[in-house]
Coordinates of C-alpha atoms in Angstrom, one line a residue:
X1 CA -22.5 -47.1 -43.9
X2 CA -19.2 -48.4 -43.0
X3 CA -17.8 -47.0 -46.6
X4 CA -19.1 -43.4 -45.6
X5 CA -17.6 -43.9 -42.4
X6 CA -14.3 -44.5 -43.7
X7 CA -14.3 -42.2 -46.7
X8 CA -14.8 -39.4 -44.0
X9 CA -12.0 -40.9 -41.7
X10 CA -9.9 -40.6 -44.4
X11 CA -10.9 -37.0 -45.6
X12 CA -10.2 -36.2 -41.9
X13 CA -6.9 -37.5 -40.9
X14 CA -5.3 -37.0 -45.0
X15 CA -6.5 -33.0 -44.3
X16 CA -3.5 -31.0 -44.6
X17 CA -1.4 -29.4 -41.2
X18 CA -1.3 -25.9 -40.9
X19 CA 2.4 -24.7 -39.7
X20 CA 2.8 -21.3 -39.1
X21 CA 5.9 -19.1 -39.8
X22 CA 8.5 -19.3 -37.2
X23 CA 9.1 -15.6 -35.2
X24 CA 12.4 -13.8 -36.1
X25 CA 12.0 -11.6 -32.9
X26 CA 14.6 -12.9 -30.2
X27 CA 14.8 -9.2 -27.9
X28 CA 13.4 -9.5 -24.1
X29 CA 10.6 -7.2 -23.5
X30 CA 10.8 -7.7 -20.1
X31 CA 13.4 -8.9 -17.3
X32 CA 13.7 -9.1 -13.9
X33 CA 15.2 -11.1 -10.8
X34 CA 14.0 -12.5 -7.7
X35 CA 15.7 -14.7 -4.9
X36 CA 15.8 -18.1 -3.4
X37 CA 12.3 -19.0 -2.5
X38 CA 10.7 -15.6 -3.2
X39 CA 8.6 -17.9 -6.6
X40 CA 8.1 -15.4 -9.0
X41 CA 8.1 -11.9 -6.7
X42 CA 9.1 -9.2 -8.7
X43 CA 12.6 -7.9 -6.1
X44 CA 14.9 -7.0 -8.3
X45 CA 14.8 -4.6 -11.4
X46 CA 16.9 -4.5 -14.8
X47 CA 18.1 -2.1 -17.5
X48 CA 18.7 -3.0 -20.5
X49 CA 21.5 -1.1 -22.3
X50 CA 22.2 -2.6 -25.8
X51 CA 23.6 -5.6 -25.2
X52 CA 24.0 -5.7 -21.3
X53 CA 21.6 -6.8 -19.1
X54 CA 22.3 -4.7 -15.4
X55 CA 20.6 -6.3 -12.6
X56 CA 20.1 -3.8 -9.4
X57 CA 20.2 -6.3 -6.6
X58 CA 19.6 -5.2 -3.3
X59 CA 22.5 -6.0 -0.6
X60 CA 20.4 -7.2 2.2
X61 CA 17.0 -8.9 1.6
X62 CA 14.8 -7.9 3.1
X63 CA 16.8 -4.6 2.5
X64 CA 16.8 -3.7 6.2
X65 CA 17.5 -7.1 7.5
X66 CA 20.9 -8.9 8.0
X67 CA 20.0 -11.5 5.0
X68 CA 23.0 -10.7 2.7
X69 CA 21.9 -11.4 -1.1
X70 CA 23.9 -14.6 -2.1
X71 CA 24.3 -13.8 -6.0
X72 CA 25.2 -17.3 -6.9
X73 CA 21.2 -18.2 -5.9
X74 CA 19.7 -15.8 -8.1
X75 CA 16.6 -16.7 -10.4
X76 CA 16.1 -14.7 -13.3
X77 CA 12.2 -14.2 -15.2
X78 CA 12.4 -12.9 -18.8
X79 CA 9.5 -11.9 -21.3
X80 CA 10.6 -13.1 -25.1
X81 CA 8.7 -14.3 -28.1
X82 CA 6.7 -16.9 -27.7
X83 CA 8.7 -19.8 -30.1
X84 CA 11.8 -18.4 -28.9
X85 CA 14.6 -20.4 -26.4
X86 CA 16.6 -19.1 -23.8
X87 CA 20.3 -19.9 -23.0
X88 CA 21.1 -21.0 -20.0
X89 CA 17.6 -22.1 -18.6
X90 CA 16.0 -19.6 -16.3
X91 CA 14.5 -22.7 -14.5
X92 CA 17.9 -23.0 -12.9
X93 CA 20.1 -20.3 -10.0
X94 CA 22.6 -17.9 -11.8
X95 CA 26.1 -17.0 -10.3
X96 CA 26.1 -13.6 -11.5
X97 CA 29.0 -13.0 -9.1
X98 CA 30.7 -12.7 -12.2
X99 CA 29.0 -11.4 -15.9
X100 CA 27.4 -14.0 -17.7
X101 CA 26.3 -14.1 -21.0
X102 CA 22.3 -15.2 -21.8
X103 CA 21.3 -15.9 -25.5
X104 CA 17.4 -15.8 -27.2
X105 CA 17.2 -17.7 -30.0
X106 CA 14.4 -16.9 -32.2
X107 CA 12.1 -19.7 -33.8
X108 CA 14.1 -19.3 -37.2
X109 CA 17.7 -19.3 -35.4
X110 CA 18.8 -16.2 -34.6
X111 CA 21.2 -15.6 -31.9
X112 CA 21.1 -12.1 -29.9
X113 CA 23.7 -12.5 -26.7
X114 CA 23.6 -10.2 -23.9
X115 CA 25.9 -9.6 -20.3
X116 CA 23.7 -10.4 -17.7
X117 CA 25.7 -8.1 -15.1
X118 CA 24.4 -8.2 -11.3
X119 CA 24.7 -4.6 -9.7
X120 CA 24.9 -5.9 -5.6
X121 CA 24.4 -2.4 -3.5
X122 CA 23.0 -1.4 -0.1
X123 CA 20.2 1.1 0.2
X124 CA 20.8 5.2 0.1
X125 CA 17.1 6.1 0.4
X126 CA 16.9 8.8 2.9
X127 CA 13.3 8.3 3.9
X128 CA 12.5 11.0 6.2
X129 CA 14.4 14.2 7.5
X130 CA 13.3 16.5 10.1
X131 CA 14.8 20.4 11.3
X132 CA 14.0 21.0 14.4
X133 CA 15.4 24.4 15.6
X134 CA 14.0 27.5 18.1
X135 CA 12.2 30.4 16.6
X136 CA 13.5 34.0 17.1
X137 CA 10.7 34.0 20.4
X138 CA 12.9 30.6 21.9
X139 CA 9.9 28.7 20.5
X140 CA 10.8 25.2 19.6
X141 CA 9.8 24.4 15.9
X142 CA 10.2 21.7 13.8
X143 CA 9.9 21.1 10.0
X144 CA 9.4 17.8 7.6
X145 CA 11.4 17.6 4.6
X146 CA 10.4 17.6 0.9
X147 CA 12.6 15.2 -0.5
X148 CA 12.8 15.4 -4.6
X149 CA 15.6 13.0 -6.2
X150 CA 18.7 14.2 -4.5
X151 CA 17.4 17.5 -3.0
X152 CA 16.1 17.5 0.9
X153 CA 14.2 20.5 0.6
X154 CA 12.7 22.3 4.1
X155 CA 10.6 24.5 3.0
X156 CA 10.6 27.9 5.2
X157 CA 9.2 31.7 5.6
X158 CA 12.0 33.8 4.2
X159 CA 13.2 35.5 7.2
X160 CA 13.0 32.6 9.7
X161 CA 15.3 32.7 12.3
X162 CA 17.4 29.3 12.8
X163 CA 18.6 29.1 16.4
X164 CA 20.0 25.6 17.4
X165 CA 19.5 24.0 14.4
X166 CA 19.4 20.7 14.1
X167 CA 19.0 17.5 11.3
X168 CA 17.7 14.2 12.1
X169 CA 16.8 11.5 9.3
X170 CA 16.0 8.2 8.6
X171 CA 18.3 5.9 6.3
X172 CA 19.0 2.1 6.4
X173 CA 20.3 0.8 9.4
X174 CA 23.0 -0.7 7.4
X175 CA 24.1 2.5 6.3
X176 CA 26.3 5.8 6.9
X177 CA 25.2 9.3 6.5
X178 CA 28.5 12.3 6.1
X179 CA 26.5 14.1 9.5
X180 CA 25.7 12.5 12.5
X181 CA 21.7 12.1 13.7
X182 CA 20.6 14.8 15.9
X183 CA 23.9 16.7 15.0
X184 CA 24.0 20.7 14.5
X185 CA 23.8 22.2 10.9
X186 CA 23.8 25.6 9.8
X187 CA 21.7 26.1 6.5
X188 CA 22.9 29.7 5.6
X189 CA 23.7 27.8 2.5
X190 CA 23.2 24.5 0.7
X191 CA 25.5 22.0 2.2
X192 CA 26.1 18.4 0.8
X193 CA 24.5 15.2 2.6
X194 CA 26.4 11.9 1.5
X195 CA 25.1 8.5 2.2
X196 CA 27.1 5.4 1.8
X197 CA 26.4 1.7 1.8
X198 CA 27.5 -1.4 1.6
X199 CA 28.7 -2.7 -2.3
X200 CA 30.6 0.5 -2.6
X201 CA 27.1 2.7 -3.0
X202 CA 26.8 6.4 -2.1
X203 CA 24.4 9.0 -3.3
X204 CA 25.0 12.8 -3.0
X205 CA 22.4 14.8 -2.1
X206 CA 22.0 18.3 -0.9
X207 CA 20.0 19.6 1.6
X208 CA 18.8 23.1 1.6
X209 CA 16.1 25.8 2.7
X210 CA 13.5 26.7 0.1
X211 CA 10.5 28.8 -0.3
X212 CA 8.5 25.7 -1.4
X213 CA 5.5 26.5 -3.4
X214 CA 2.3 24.4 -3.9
X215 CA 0.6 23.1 -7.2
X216 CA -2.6 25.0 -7.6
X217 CA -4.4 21.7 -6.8
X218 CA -3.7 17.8 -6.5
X219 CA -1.2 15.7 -6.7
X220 CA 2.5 15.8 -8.6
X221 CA 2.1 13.2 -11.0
X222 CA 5.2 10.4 -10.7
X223 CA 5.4 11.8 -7.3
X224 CA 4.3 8.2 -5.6
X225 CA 7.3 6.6 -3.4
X226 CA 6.7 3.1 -1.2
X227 CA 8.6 4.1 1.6
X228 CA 8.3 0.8 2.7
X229 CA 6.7 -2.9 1.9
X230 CA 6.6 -5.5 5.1
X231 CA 5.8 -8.6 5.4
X232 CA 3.5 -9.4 8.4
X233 CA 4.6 -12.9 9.3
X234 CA 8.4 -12.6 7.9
X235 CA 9.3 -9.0 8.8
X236 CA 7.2 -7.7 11.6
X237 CA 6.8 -11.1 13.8
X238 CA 3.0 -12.0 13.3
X239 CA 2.9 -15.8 13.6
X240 CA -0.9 -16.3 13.6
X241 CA -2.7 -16.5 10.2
X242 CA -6.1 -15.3 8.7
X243 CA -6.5 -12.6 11.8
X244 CA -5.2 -9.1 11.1
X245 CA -7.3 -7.4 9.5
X246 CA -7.3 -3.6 10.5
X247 CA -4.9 -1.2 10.3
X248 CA -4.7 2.7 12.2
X249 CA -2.6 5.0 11.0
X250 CA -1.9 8.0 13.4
X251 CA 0.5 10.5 11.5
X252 CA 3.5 8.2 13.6
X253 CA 2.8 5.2 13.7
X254 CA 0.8 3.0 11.8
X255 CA -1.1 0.6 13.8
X256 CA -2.0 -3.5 13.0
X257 CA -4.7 -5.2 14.9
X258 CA -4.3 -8.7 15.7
X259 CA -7.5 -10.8 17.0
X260 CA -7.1 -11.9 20.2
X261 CA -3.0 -10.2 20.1
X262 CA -2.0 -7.0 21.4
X263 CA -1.6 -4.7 18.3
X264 CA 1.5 -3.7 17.1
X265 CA 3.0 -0.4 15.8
X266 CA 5.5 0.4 13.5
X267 CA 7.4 3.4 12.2
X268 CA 4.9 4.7 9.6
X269 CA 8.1 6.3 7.3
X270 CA 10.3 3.0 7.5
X271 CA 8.1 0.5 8.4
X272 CA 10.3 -0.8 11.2
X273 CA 9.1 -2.5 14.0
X274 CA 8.3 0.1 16.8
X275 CA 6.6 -1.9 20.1
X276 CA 3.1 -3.1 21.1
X277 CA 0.1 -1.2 22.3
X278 CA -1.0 -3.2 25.6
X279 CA -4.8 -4.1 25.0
X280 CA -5.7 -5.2 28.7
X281 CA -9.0 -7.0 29.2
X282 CA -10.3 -5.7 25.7
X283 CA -8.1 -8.8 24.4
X284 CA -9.7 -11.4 22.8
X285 CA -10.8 -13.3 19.8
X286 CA -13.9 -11.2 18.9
X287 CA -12.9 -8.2 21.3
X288 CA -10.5 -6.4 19.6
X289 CA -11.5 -7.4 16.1
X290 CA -11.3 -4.3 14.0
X291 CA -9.0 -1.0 14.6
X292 CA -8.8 2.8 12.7
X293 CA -8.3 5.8 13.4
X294 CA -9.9 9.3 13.5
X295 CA -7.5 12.3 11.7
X296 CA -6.3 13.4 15.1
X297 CA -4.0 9.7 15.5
X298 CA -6.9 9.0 17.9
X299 CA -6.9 5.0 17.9
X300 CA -9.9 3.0 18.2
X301 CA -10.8 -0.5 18.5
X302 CA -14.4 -2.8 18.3
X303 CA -15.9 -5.9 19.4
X304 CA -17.8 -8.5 16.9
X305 CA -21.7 -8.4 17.8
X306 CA -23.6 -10.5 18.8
X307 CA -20.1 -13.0 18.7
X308 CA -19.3 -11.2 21.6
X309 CA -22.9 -10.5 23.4
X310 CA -25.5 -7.8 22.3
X311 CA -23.4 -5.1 23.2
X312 CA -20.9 -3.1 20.4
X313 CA -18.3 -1.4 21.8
X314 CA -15.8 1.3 20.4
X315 CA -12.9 1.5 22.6
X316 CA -10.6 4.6 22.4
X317 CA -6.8 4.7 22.7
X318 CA -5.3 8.5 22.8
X319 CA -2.3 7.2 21.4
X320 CA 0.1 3.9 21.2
X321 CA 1.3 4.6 25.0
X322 CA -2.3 4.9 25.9
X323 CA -5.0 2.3 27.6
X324 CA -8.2 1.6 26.0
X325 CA -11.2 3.8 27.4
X326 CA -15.1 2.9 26.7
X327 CA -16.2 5.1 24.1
X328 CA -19.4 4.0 22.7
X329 CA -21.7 1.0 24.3
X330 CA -24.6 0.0 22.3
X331 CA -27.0 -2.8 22.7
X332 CA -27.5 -3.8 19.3
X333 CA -29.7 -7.1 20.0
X334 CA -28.7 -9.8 17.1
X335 CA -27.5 -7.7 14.3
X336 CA -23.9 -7.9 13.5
X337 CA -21.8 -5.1 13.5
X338 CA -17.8 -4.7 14.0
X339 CA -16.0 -6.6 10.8
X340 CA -15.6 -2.4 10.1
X341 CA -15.9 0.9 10.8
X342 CA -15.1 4.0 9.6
X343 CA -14.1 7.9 11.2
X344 CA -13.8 10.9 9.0
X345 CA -13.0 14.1 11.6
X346 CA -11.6 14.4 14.8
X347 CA -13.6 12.6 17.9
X348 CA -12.1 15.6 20.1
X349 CA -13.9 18.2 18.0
X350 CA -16.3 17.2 15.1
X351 CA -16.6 13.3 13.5
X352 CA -18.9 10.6 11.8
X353 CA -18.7 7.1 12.5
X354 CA -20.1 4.6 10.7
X355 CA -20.5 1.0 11.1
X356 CA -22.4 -1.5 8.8
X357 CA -24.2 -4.1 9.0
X358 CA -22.7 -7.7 8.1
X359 CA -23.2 -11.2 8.1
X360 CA -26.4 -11.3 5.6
X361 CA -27.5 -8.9 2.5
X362 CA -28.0 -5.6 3.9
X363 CA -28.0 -2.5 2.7
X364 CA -27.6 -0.2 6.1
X365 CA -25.3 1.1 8.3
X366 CA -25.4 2.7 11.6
X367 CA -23.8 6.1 12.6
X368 CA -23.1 8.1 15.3
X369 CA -22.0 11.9 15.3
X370 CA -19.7 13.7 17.4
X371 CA -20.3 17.6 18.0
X372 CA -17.9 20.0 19.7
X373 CA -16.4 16.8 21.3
X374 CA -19.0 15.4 22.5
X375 CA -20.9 12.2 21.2
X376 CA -24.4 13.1 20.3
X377 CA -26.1 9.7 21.5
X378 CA -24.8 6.1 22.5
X379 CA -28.0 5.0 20.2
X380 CA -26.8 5.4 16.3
X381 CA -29.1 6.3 13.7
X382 CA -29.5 3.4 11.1
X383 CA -29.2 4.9 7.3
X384 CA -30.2 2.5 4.4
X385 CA -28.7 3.0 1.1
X386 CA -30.9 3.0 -2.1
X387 CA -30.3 0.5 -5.0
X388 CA -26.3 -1.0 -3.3
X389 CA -26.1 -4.0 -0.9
X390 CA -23.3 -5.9 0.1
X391 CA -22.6 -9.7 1.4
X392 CA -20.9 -12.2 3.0
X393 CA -18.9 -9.7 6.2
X394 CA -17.7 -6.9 3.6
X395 CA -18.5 -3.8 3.6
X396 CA -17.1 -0.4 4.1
X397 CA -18.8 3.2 4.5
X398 CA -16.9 6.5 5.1
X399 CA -18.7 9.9 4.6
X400 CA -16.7 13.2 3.1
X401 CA -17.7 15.8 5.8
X402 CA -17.4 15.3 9.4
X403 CA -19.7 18.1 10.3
X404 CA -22.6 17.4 8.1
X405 CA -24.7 14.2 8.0
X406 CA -26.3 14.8 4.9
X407 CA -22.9 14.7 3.0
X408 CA -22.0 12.7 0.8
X409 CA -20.6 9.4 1.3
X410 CA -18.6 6.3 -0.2
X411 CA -19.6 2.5 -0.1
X412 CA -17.5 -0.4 -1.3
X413 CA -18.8 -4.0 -0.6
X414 CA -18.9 -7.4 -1.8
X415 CA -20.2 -8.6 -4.4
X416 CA -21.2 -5.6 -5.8
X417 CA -17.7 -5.0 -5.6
X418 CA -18.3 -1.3 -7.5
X419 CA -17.0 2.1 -5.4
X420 CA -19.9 3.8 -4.7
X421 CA -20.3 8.0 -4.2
X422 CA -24.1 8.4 -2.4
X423 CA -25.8 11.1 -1.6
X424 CA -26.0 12.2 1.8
X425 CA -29.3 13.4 1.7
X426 CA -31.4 10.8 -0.3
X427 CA -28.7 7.8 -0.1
X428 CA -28.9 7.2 -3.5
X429 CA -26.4 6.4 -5.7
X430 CA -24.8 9.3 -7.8
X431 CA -22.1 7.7 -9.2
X432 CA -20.1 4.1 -8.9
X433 CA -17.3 2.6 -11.1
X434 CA -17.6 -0.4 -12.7
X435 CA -17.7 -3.8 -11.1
X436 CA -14.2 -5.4 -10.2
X437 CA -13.9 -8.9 -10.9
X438 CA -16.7 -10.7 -8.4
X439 CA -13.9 -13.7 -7.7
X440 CA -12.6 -10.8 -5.7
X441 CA -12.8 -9.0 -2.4
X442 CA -13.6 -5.2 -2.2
X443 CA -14.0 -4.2 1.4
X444 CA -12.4 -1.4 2.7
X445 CA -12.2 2.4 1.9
X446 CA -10.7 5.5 2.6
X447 CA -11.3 9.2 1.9
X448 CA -8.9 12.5 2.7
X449 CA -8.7 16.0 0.7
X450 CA -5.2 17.0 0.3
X451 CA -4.2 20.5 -1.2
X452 CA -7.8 21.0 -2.8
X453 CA -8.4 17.9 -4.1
X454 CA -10.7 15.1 -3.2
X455 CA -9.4 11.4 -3.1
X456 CA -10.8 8.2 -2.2
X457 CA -8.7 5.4 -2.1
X458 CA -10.0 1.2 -1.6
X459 CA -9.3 -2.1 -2.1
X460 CA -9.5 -5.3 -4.0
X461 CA -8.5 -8.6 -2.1
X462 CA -7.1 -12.1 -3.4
X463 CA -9.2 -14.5 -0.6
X464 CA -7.3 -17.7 -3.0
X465 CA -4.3 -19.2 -4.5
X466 CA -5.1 -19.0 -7.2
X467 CA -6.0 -15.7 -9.8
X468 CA -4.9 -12.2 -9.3
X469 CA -6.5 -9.2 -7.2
X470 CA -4.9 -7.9 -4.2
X471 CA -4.8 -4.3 -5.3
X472 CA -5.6 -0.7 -3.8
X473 CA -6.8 2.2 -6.2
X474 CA -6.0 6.1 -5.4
X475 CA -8.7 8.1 -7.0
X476 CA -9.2 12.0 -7.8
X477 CA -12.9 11.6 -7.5
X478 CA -13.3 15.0 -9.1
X479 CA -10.7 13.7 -12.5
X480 CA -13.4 11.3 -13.5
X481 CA -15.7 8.9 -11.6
X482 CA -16.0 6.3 -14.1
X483 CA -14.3 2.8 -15.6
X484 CA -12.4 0.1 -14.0
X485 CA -9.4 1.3 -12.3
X486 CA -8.0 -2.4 -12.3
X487 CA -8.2 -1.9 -15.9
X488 CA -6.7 1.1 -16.3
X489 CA -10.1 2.9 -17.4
X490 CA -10.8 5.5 -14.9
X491 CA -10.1 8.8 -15.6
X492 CA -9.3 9.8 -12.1
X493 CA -7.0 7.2 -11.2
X494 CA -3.6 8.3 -9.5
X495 CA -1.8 5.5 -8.2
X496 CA -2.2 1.6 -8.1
X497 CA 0.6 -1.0 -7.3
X498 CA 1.0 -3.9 -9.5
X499 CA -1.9 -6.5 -9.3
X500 CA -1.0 -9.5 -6.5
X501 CA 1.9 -7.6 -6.1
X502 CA 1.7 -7.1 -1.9
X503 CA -0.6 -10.2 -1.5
X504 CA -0.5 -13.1 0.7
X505 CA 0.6 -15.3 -2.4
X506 CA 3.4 -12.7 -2.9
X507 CA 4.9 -12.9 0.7
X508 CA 4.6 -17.3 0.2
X509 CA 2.2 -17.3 3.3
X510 CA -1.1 -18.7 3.6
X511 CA -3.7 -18.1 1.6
X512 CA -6.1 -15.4 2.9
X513 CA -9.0 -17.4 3.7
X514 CA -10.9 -14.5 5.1
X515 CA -10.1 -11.8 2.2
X516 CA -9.6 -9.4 4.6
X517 CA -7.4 -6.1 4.2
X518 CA -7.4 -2.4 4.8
X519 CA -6.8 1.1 3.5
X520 CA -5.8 4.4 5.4
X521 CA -5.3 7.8 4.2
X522 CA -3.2 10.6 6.2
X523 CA -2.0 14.4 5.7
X524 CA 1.6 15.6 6.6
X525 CA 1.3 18.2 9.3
X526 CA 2.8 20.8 6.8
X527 CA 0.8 19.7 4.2
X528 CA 2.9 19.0 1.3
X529 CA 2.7 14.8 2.0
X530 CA -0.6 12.2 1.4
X531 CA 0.4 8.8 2.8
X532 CA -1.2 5.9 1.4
X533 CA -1.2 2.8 3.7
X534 CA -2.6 -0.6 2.7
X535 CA -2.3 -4.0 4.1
X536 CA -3.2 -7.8 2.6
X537 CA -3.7 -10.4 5.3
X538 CA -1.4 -12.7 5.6
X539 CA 0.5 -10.9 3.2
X540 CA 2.2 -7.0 3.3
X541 CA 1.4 -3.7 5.3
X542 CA 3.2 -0.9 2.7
X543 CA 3.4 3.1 2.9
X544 CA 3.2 5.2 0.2
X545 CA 4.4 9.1 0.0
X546 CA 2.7 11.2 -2.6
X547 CA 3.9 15.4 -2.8
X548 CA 2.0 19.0 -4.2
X549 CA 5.2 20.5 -4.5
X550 CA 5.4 22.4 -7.9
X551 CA 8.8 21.6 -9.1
X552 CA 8.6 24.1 -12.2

């Protein structure tokens, strides 16, 4: 036995090594920079031309904040082949307050050299524009611009009268615009708009009156533009962790709820910090637990039942100067309800609320109808859904009429974790997409129709350190209800950000121990803008602009 055991040792370890060939590839596929203590966030974009390397850095980071970029602290993250080296380490800060020179080196030895060259310029966005002038009847009127590239479009009747015109905008604080806010301008004709920054950068634009024209239906495609990206903690003052977890967005201002804080608001075109909605006595740990809003910029806050006592309440806040005002008081004995809710409508006309259950496997929700302004009954009728059911606090329901309770409706929840379209009048499933990954949180949905089409939009949260979620999906439910969106598989999807990408792990905070987030969905009062909001606990609150404008 011991000679068989040693004839196969020796067959073993005398077997010959495999080596494979060495790669002759030494080109970067990818490259990109981030800053001193931002890990591995993506902040700063490249182009590669030939054999330069031109690095946009922004001049303040946060770009609105007085935290000048310091180029000699710069950390660079390349893609190459696999058994190639890089010259000088990217482990290590680059100066790049000069050029300087990286080189890949493939596995068999060649050298490809390129000018790593940092481009260090404020921001020329302008992010909003508004004319405001008085009709030919002394009327005061007021119109939103559409803002393609360089052109600030306002798009007009022909044969509008322009008395008193005036422009007002929105750029970075650190920069100059050619016309002063608020100032006169007469658009008989195009006139140029130039806005200059710091690092010697100025964009041209033009701003003009068009006869703007609508696609027949939908979105532009490439039209998506974050207007903004915030982090809660570092950029908008939120020092407690693990408790803001709903967001209202009111055409204005998009509002953040903070357990047991009063909420605040911020500019929901920049993102800038705006003030703080006084809560009063609804203050508290499991008082104001959850906020939306209604389509109207109504805001509306809930307590956690039975957390709180037997009785959920819906407080209403006309808007962010406003006081909280009872609006619906239900004894709902020991279920729990008021980790979310959902209003499709307008509470001062026609709306549906909804409200599931949480805290064990359920499958039902309760709603509550408003007609002609009026709130049909205190007591909710409690609506089970056939063949979906959802766990552990997460849950979202949002129907796609507010007029008729038989319409259809979507459902995300955990750990189903698949988008759900139900019929209104059975409650059984019609359609779902497939199931996200199940390490995940999906808790929180939206839906709006914007110039004839039909969108939902919800979320996928990172509750860990580790892995990758932390996504929101815009869909055209009607461009095919199908796939995995995270994978790139359904049909209908429009717009999703880069996975992790706005996380807590991305904005180096605490982990977001309760996977808790939100989604919100408004219409520009002239129609031509869908704004997407989104927020990650203890991570970002972001804004992005979509357009219908048919640029043929």
């Amino acid at each position: 036995m011991f000679l068989l055991f040693l004839g196969t040792l020796c067959t073993i370890s005398c077997q010959k090594v495999e080596y494979r060939d060495r790669y002759e590839l030494n080109e970067i596929s990818d490259i990109y920079a981030t800053y001193e203590g931002e890990g591995r966030t993506r902040l700063f974009e490249a182009r590669v031309v030939e054999d330069k390397i031109y690095l946009d850095i922004d001049y303040y980071h946060p770009i609105d904040s007085d935290n000048e970029v310091d180029l000699s602290k710069i950390l660079i993250r390349a893609t190459v082949p696999s058994d190639a080296l890089v010259s000088p380490s990217l482990s290590d800060f680059w100066d790049l307050t000069s050029p300087k020179e990286l080189t890949v080196t493939s596995g068999t030895g060649e050298k490809k050299t390129y000018t790593v060259i940092a481009n260090k310029q404020g921001n020329t966005d302008v992010s909003n524009a508004i004319l405001r002038f008085n009709d030919e009847g002394g009327n005061p009127q007021e119109v939103q611009a559409i803002i393609i590239g360089d052109k600030i479009n306002f798009s007009l009747v022909p044969g509008t009268i322009l008395n008193n015109a005036t422009l007002s905008y929105v750029i970075n604080r650190h920069a100059s615009a050619s016309l002063p806010n608020e100032a006169n301008i007469n658009l008989a004709s195009p006139q140029p708009f130039v806005v200059k920054a710091p690092g010697n950068a100025q964009r041209d634009y033009t701003i003009q009156v068009i006869e703007a024209v609508k696609l027949a239906k939908g979105i532009r495609p490439g039209s998506a533009k974050v207007m903004f990206a915030k982090r809660l903690k570092n950029d908008l003052g939120i020092t407690v962790d693990d408790v803001t977890g709903g967001i209202a967005a009111t055409g204005q201002y998009i509002v953040l709820n903070t357990r047991n804080q009063n909420s605040i608001y911020i500019d929901a075109f920049t993102g800038a910090k705006v003030g703080e909605i006084d809560l009063g006595s609804i203050r508290g740990g499991l008082r104001n637990f959850y906020t939306t809003a209604d389509d109207a910029g109504n805001i509306f806050v809930c307590n956690l039942v039975p957390n709180d006592g037997n009785t959920f309440n819906i407080w209403k806040i006309s808007s962010v100067t406003g006081t909280p005002q009872p609006f619906i008081q239900w004894n709902s004995g020991s279920t729990s309800f008021g980790r979310k809710f959902s209003i499709i409508g307008d509470v001062n006309t026609n709306a549906i609320i909804t409200v599931p259950v949480v805290g064990v496997l359920s499958s039902s929700f309760a709603r509550w109808q408003v007609v002609n302004g009026n709130l049909v009954s205190q007591t909710p009728e409690m609506v089970t859904i056939s063949g979906y059911s959802w766990s552990n606090n997460n849950i979202d329901v949002i129907y796609t009429s507010p007029t008729d309770a038989s319409s259809d409706y979507y459902a995300i929840g955990y750990s189903n974790n698949r988008l759900a379209r139900v019929n209104g009048s059975t409650n059984s499933i019609m359609a779902q997409l497939d199931q996200l990954d199940a390490n995940f949180i999906a808790n929180s949905v939206d839906y709006i129709e914007f110039n004839n089409a039909k969108l939902v939009a919800y979320n996928h949260v990172n509750g860990f350190e580790w892995g990758s979620a932390d996504q929101v999906f815009l869909i055209d439910t009607e461009g095919g209800f199908s796939g995995n969106p995270s994978a790139n598989t359904t049909p209908g999807l429009i717009w999703s950000p880069d996975k992790g990408k706005y996380g807590a792990n991305a904005a180096l905070s605490a982990k977001n121990g309760n996977g808790t987030g939100d989604v919100a969905m408004t219409v520009s009062e002239n129609g031509y803008y869908l704004y997407l909001y989104f927020m990650f606990t203890n991570g970002y609150v972001v804004g992005v602009q979509f357009d219908c404008v048919d640029v043929e």
